Steps between C-alpha positions, in 0.01 A plus 500: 500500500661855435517745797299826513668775347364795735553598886205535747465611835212457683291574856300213652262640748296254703295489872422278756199460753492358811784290423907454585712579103800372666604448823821462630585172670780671708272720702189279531332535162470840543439684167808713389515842553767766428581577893569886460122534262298214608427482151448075369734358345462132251834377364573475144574139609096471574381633191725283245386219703158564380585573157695129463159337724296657210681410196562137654097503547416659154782280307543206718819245400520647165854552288623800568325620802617276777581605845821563598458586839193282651399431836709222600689431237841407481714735221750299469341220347322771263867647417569097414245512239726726304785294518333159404378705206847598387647159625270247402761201548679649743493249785608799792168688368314289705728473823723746572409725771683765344522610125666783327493582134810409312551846334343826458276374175393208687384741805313725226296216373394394877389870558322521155337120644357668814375794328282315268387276717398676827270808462669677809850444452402681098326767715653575846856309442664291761789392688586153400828447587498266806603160473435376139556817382248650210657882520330833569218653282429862572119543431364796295179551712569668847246617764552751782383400871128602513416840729128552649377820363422607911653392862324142585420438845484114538265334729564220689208259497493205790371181439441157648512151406240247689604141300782365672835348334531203684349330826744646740420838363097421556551358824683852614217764312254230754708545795489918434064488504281625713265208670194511281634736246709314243506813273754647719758301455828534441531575160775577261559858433624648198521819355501680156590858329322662241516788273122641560581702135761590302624597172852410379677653197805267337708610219677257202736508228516325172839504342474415123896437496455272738259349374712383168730277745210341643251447235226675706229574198241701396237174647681498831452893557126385381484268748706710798219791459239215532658324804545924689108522418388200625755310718264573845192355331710182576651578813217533721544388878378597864825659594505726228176599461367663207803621242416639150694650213366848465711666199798389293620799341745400198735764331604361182834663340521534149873335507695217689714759676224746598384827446462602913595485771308209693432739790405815329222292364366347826486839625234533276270304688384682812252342772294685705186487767188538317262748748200574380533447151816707456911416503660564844907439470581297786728711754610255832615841685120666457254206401162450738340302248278237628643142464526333141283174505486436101650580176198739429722749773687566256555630192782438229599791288745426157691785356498444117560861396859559317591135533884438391495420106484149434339415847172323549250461744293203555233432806511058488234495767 
């Protein structure tokens, strides 16, 4: 497949309800938060591991969009793929816990082998030099870490568990009751954080140069745009609540190089507080604006006046 031949940038804005985007394991699931704003935070990690849940949902084990980097899988043995490929009577192929390529064309064709096979390593690149070594791809799509548009204030939700694990654990909850009242027992408590509303703003890059030493085509942006509209339809759950895709605002250059820069053109997308009806820029020094609770709080303004020759604008969803 030939590589695109122009640039884009792009913002991904999407909210969350009564849910947890992405909590940090290392302080209790809490959601992230820039300390000195309070304002959310969801890892660029997070939101490619949507895209490649999508596009393994929407393609499933077909050539050329595999999985690189799957829940439990082992990369090695995916790196080995290459090499039996390349070494089809190669006896070591199939043993050796470590394998190098025997010179720099040989390391070329594994990269080229992993780039047409897995979707992600094509989009996002990867390190995949550990152990049975399949080199480094650097990926022409990049995202920023997500920002909510507004401080969050998380909530921390307690809940209890009355089914018991095991019989020692049911014969302690009995010993922790009231006579006559078995619904005071001693249960198992638990609690959760959520995000009663919020509205985070991401920003990616598309490198067309990069794209040539990938492969990454004009069908795979197709199908990236698709996945960044779409990928929470699929990730529903309790802990996160309610996550949509609100906007994906696409600049398209006329050019593989560009023709601006990437954040003179974000700047052109301002988000403010809709009150009654009108545009209200969001100041955190001044603001006494009542709470945001949905997307309709909002309102998303594009500036398409004087845009840089050759640029493009285009509103995916």
């Amino acid at each position: 497949m030939t590589a695109i031949a122009n640039r884009y940038d792009f913002v991904l804005l999407f909210d969350v309800t009564k849910g947890n985007p992405n909590g940090d394991p290392d302080a209790g699931n809490l959601p992230r938060l820039d300390p000195e704003t309070n304002q959310g935070l969801v890892s660029d990690v997070s939101l490619k591991r949507k895209v490649r849940n999508y596009v393994g949902l929407a393609k499933g084990d077909t050539d050329g969009h595999h999985i690189y980097v799957e829940e439990g899988a082992i990369l090695n043995d995916k790196h080995r793929q290459a090499y039996k490929a390349l070494r089809p009577n190669d006896a070591k192929v199939e043993k050796d816990a470590k394998l190098n390529p025997k010179d720099d064309a040989e390391a070329k064709e594994i990269r080229d082998f992993m780039c047409r096979n897995f979707f992600d390593v094509r989009t996002f690149g990867a390190v995949m030099s550990t152990g049975i070594n399949a080199g480094q791809v650097r990926g022409p799509v990049q995202m920023t870490f997500a920002g909510s548009v507004e401080p969050i204030l998380p909530q921390e939700i307690s809940i209890t568990r009355m089914a018991a694990t095991n019989e020692a654990e049911k014969k302690k909850q009995a010993e922790g009751s009231e006579e006559g009242n078995e619904r005071v027992d001693n249960r198992t408590m638990g609690r959760k954080y959520i995000v009663p509303y919020a509205l985070y703003r991401a920003h990616g890059f598309i490198s067309a140069k990069l794209a040539e030493r990938t492969g990454f085509s004009d069908a795979d942006l197709d199908l990236l745009f698709e996945a960044l509209c779409t990928m929470f339809e699929h990730d529903h759950s309790a802990a996160r609540g309610e996550m949509a895709t609100r906007k994906l605002i696409v600049f398209k250059h006329g050019n593989a190089m560009g023709n601006a820069p990437a954040h003179a053109l974000f700047e052109r997308v301002d988000i403010g507080r809709n009150i009654d009806s009108e545009f209200k820029a969001i100041d955190r020094n001044i603001d006494n604006y009542p709470p945001a609770r949905a997307f309709s709080d909002y309102t998303v303004t594009i500036d398409r006046d004087n845009l840089p020759e050759g640029v493009e604008i285009i509103e995916k969803c």
